[in-house]
Amino acid sequence: MTLAEVAKEAGVSLPTVSKVLNGRSDVSRATRTRIERLLEAHGYRRRNPGAPHSPLVELVFHELDSVWAMEIVRGVESVAQENRATVVLTRSGTRHAPAPDWIEGVLRRRPLGVVLVFSSLPQDVKRRLRSQAVPFVVIDPAGDPDPGVPSVGCANWAGGLAATRHLTGQGHTRVAIITGPEDMLCSLARLDGYRSAMAMAGLAIDPRLVRFGDFQVQGGFEHAMDLLAGPDRPTAVFAGSDLQALGVLEAARLRNLRVPRDLSVVGYDDVPLAQWSSPPLTTVHQPLRRMAEEATRMLLGPADPGLAARRIELATHLVVRQSTAPPGEGPGRQTTAEDTAAGAFGAERGRDGGEGL
């Protein structure tokens, strides 16, 4: 199909179709969407790909202020360097999608490809990226990725199962969970793993022990302070991230509870900070750096139009350290204000109570 035929069917001029193909912003959204749908429906492929791609890999986060994000950056950067490309970091939008104005900038930059973290993509954004031959990959999608979107994730359900089975296997019967936001697929998968492990152990779940956090230190701290306040408190907490687990350790200190004798704590992610908490944190290893590496290789590797978009899911495993023990057992060292965990927590919260990382 020629561009003239596309223009005739869309009821627009040929220059308007050309503007859409070249990523120009001076076309209304409704017109752009109509033209892009026609181009996609008729399988139109540009004879001239236009300006060459810049040797850039664009990495898009909705937030950059955590050690979690730094592991992703290192993974993308290592593979980009192998391909003589530079990484550009962009902070945009929410955990679900980049801001509406992001697409204009990326089409001007024309990177080799885009890696998006905790994001899904609106249909019109996907069409515009594909029309400009800009590939994209999503890491650990916030929701169930579309079949046509390549993505890399990890076995969140298995990770939640392993963390909780470790605690129930030690004899804990009141196990709390502080997972992530309720509208994120990884949070729900870890929660499902927790529920499955509790059912396997024949343990009823107290709804008061199930909390939705925000994956940050402050959220873990606030939920743990509430969970540990009453006489019927849990003897173990599975935190959906290592940062939340640091908040739980600080709450335990303030409640005069010894970890792990009075309270066992399991995190998730296994960021480098986890082994330096006090006590060292038992956690689920999520291969963050490898996830980023695989996503970047998928992005920069040779495209095969005959293959459907790939979904890679990497395995997780439990790393047992010193923050867990059977109820009433273990060294029972109470964390103090001078301990590493408290220091890390203070760095995260800051003197004004905000998040520092």
XYZ file of C-alpha atoms in Angstrom:
357
model
C 0.000 0.000 0.000
C 1.281 3.445 -0.918
C 1.190 6.509 1.311
C -1.229 8.140 -1.116
C -3.668 5.270 -0.599
C -3.290 5.558 3.168
C -3.948 9.299 2.966
C -7.060 8.759 0.833
C -8.497 6.128 3.190
C -7.744 8.277 6.244
C -9.278 11.349 4.625
C -6.130 13.454 5.052
C -3.420 14.912 2.873
C -0.238 13.098 1.923
C 1.934 15.571 3.918
C -0.099 14.728 7.048
C 0.699 11.039 6.649
C 4.353 11.963 6.170
C 4.324 13.978 9.400
C 3.000 10.989 11.316
C 5.683 8.715 9.879
C 8.378 11.203 10.835
C 7.173 11.616 14.397
C 6.116 15.242 14.020
C 4.025 16.634 16.866
C 1.881 19.027 14.800
C -0.813 16.414 14.078
C -3.854 15.964 16.304
C -3.976 12.825 18.429
C -7.171 11.555 16.774
C -5.740 11.990 13.268
C -2.418 10.435 14.271
C -4.168 7.416 15.799
C -6.340 6.907 12.696
C -3.332 7.025 10.368
C -1.186 4.744 12.533
C -3.979 2.173 12.721
C -4.302 2.156 8.947
C -0.540 1.805 8.502
C -0.476 -1.091 10.941
C -3.592 -2.765 9.506
C -2.213 -2.708 5.962
C 1.261 -3.823 7.052
C 2.929 -0.717 5.655
C 6.725 -0.714 5.929
C 8.735 2.408 5.214
C 11.149 2.153 2.309
C 13.364 4.822 3.872
C 13.797 4.395 7.616
C 14.584 8.106 7.953
C 17.263 9.504 10.215
C 19.705 6.937 11.609
C 19.320 5.778 15.186
C 21.526 7.399 17.810
C 23.847 4.965 19.634
C 21.692 5.275 22.759
C 19.661 2.932 24.937
C 16.956 4.837 26.792
C 16.117 3.482 30.252
C 12.810 4.803 31.622
C 11.847 4.720 35.322
C 9.020 6.355 37.196
C 11.466 6.813 40.090
C 15.240 6.584 40.399
C 15.792 7.051 44.120
C 16.525 3.530 45.331
C 19.282 0.908 45.397
C 16.835 -1.312 43.464
C 16.973 1.070 40.521
C 20.780 1.158 40.586
C 20.951 -2.605 40.045
C 18.789 -2.207 36.938
C 20.993 0.641 35.682
C 24.146 -1.473 36.082
C 22.627 -4.356 34.147
C 21.484 -2.214 31.219
C 24.781 -0.349 31.156
C 26.926 -3.489 31.003
C 25.183 -4.836 27.882
C 24.966 -1.401 26.273
C 28.735 -0.996 26.613
C 29.275 -4.354 24.930
C 27.314 -2.932 21.987
C 29.112 0.434 22.070
C 25.978 2.247 23.131
C 25.372 4.862 25.815
C 22.580 4.649 28.382
C 20.234 7.616 28.786
C 18.174 7.680 31.986
C 14.688 9.159 31.876
C 12.305 9.684 34.787
C 8.747 9.967 33.573
C 5.147 9.216 34.458
C 3.895 6.702 37.007
C 4.764 3.068 37.660
C 2.217 2.107 34.984
C 3.134 4.295 32.002
C 5.444 7.137 31.002
C 4.062 10.663 30.841
C 2.218 11.615 27.610
C 4.958 14.033 26.525
C 7.701 11.390 26.787
C 7.003 9.936 23.351
C 7.824 13.204 21.577
C 11.248 13.345 23.190
C 12.166 9.739 22.491
C 11.208 10.074 18.824
C 13.469 13.113 18.552
C 16.344 11.246 20.206
C 15.797 8.113 18.068
C 17.629 5.674 20.375
C 18.540 2.135 19.403
C 15.770 1.035 21.747
C 13.902 1.700 24.977
C 13.880 -0.305 28.233
C 10.928 0.543 30.487
C 10.745 -0.409 34.170
C 7.419 -1.112 35.907
C 5.591 0.297 32.913
C 2.980 -0.662 30.425
C 2.544 1.219 27.183
C -0.632 2.806 25.793
C -1.600 1.546 22.341
C -0.855 4.859 20.612
C 2.660 4.963 22.134
C 3.388 1.437 20.926
C 2.182 2.309 17.445
C 4.347 5.421 17.262
C 7.470 3.592 18.434
C 6.892 0.813 15.923
C 6.215 3.260 13.101
C 9.663 4.776 13.769
C 11.289 1.333 14.146
C 12.232 2.011 17.789
C 12.147 -1.341 19.659
C 11.137 -1.529 23.320
C 11.202 -4.027 26.205
C 9.440 -3.876 29.584
C 11.177 -5.089 32.784
C 8.964 -6.653 35.477
C 5.714 -5.194 34.166
C 3.313 -3.585 36.630
C 0.434 -5.449 34.997
C -0.005 -8.455 32.746
C 1.958 -7.517 29.607
C 0.203 -7.528 26.250
C 1.089 -10.500 24.025
C 2.820 -8.136 21.605
C 5.087 -6.542 24.217
C 8.468 -8.177 24.887
C 9.199 -8.315 28.621
C 11.503 -9.742 31.281
C 10.327 -10.627 34.789
C 11.042 -13.033 37.609
C 9.198 -15.837 39.376
C 7.444 -13.659 41.967
C 4.973 -16.332 43.062
C 7.761 -18.836 43.661
C 9.706 -16.206 45.589
C 6.763 -15.462 47.865
C 6.209 -19.176 48.374
C 9.858 -19.830 49.296
C 10.010 -16.921 51.748
C 6.851 -17.962 53.586
C 7.641 -21.695 53.595
C 10.983 -20.873 55.183
C 9.151 -19.144 58.038
C 6.424 -21.758 58.496
C 9.069 -24.495 58.332
C 10.746 -22.863 61.321
C 7.517 -23.144 63.284
C 6.045 -19.668 62.845
C 2.244 -19.716 62.733
C 1.506 -15.981 62.813
C 3.280 -14.745 59.704
C 2.555 -11.253 58.415
C 3.206 -9.980 54.905
C 3.892 -6.435 53.750
C 3.774 -6.745 49.987
C 3.926 -3.931 47.432
C 1.208 -1.740 45.907
C -2.094 -3.481 45.294
C -2.192 -2.520 41.603
C 1.115 -4.182 40.677
C 1.315 -7.712 39.327
C 4.549 -8.539 41.170
C 2.985 -7.522 44.513
C -0.039 -9.735 43.953
C 2.097 -12.667 42.781
C 4.230 -12.518 45.954
C 1.068 -12.337 48.033
C -0.345 -15.390 46.223
C 2.879 -17.255 46.992
C 2.486 -16.328 50.671
C -1.113 -17.553 50.705
C -0.158 -20.827 49.028
C 2.607 -21.468 51.560
C 0.283 -20.763 54.477
C -2.294 -23.174 53.008
C 0.381 -25.855 52.546
C 1.251 -25.506 56.219
C -2.410 -25.783 57.209
C -2.382 -22.269 58.689
C -5.261 -19.827 58.555
C -4.436 -16.306 57.382
C -5.395 -13.474 59.688
C -6.533 -10.643 57.374
C -5.006 -8.133 59.800
C -1.561 -9.531 58.976
C -1.838 -8.816 55.238
C -0.653 -5.336 54.265
C -0.045 -3.527 50.987
C 3.039 -1.328 51.175
C 4.960 0.795 48.694
C 8.300 -1.081 48.491
C 9.968 1.783 50.414
C 11.546 1.885 53.882
C 8.984 4.281 55.308
C 6.061 2.108 54.219
C 7.597 -0.994 55.774
C 8.300 0.900 58.982
C 4.757 2.277 59.332
C 3.056 -1.061 58.675
C 5.432 -2.896 61.023
C 4.883 -0.381 63.829
C 1.174 -1.122 63.593
C 1.583 -4.890 63.242
C 3.902 -5.107 66.253
C 1.843 -2.868 68.535
C -0.681 -5.355 69.948
C -0.356 -8.410 72.161
C -1.380 -10.708 69.296
C 1.516 -9.601 67.105
C 3.116 -11.780 64.400
C 6.322 -13.669 65.175
C 7.535 -13.278 61.586
C 7.174 -10.744 58.774
C 7.714 -11.329 55.072
C 8.468 -7.934 53.545
C 7.928 -7.616 49.801
C 11.216 -5.733 49.357
C 14.513 -5.377 51.191
C 13.839 -1.675 51.740
C 10.566 -2.501 53.484
C 12.419 -5.126 55.530
C 14.820 -2.423 56.774
C 11.772 -0.496 57.945
C 10.557 -3.615 59.787
C 13.938 -3.959 61.533
C 13.723 -0.372 62.733
C 10.155 -0.871 63.975
C 11.302 -3.971 65.881
C 14.037 -1.925 67.534
C 11.584 0.729 68.649
C 9.188 -1.944 69.952
C 12.059 -3.506 71.977
C 11.890 -6.762 70.006
C 14.984 -8.859 69.330
C 15.613 -10.104 65.809
C 15.374 -13.026 65.219
C 14.489 -14.336 68.727
C 11.310 -12.234 69.062
C 10.693 -11.523 65.385
C 11.948 -13.137 62.181
C 12.175 -10.963 59.057
C 12.489 -11.962 55.398
C 13.012 -9.438 52.595
C 12.833 -9.617 48.822
C 15.314 -8.527 46.100
C 18.692 -9.270 47.779
C 20.120 -5.831 47.061
C 23.733 -5.376 48.264
C 22.529 -3.516 51.364
C 20.727 -6.644 52.652
C 23.901 -8.432 53.763
C 25.033 -5.363 55.727
C 21.896 -4.911 57.834
C 22.011 -5.981 61.463
C 21.396 -8.844 61.622
C 22.146 -9.724 57.983
C 18.845 -10.105 56.165
C 17.349 -13.371 54.974
C 15.839 -12.502 51.612
C 14.635 -13.743 48.236
C 17.216 -13.156 45.548
C 15.635 -11.456 42.567
C 18.156 -11.328 39.699
C 17.675 -7.603 39.051
C 20.912 -7.051 37.171
C 20.433 -10.143 35.015
C 16.840 -9.105 34.263
C 18.168 -5.786 32.986
C 20.894 -7.511 30.981
C 18.433 -9.896 29.319
C 16.075 -7.035 28.483
C 18.891 -5.067 26.857
C 20.119 -8.076 24.890
C 16.567 -8.655 23.684
C 16.436 -5.017 22.648
C 19.762 -4.900 20.784
C 19.721 -8.396 19.333
C 18.703 -9.130 15.744
C 14.950 -8.863 15.250
C 13.029 -11.787 13.795
C 9.660 -10.593 12.458
C 8.450 -14.178 12.273
C 8.669 -14.623 16.054
C 6.117 -13.399 18.586
C 7.241 -11.028 21.311
C 9.180 -12.926 23.951
C 8.438 -13.130 27.653
C 11.366 -14.204 29.818
C 10.828 -15.161 33.458
C 13.959 -15.723 35.544
C 14.140 -17.890 38.653
C 14.365 -16.611 42.225
C 15.894 -18.335 45.254
C 16.020 -17.844 49.005
C 19.206 -16.543 50.638
C 19.218 -17.511 54.324
C 21.122 -15.192 56.650
C 20.664 -14.310 60.326
C 17.335 -12.451 60.507
C 15.243 -15.642 60.790
C 15.038 -18.394 63.412
C 12.393 -20.566 65.104
C 10.226 -18.590 67.547
C 12.135 -17.884 70.766
C 15.444 -19.129 69.361
C 18.412 -17.506 67.704
C 21.020 -15.116 69.087
C 18.280 -12.637 69.935
C 20.378 -9.542 69.423
C 18.272 -6.424 69.672
C 19.081 -3.869 67.024
C 20.340 -0.564 68.351
C 20.449 2.936 67.003
C 24.086 2.412 66.055
C 23.416 -0.737 64.033
C 23.774 -0.773 60.291
C 20.081 -1.339 59.706
C 19.147 1.678 61.770
C 21.801 3.716 60.023
C 20.514 2.667 56.621
C 16.999 3.457 57.768
C 18.053 6.895 58.913
C 19.669 7.539 55.541
C 16.457 6.487 53.819
C 14.082 8.491 55.987
C 16.224 11.555 56.538
C 15.882 13.885 59.506
C 12.596 15.253 58.212
C 10.988 11.813 57.911
C 11.237 11.700 54.114
C 12.738 8.999 51.926
C 16.426 9.521 51.318
C 17.379 6.830 48.829
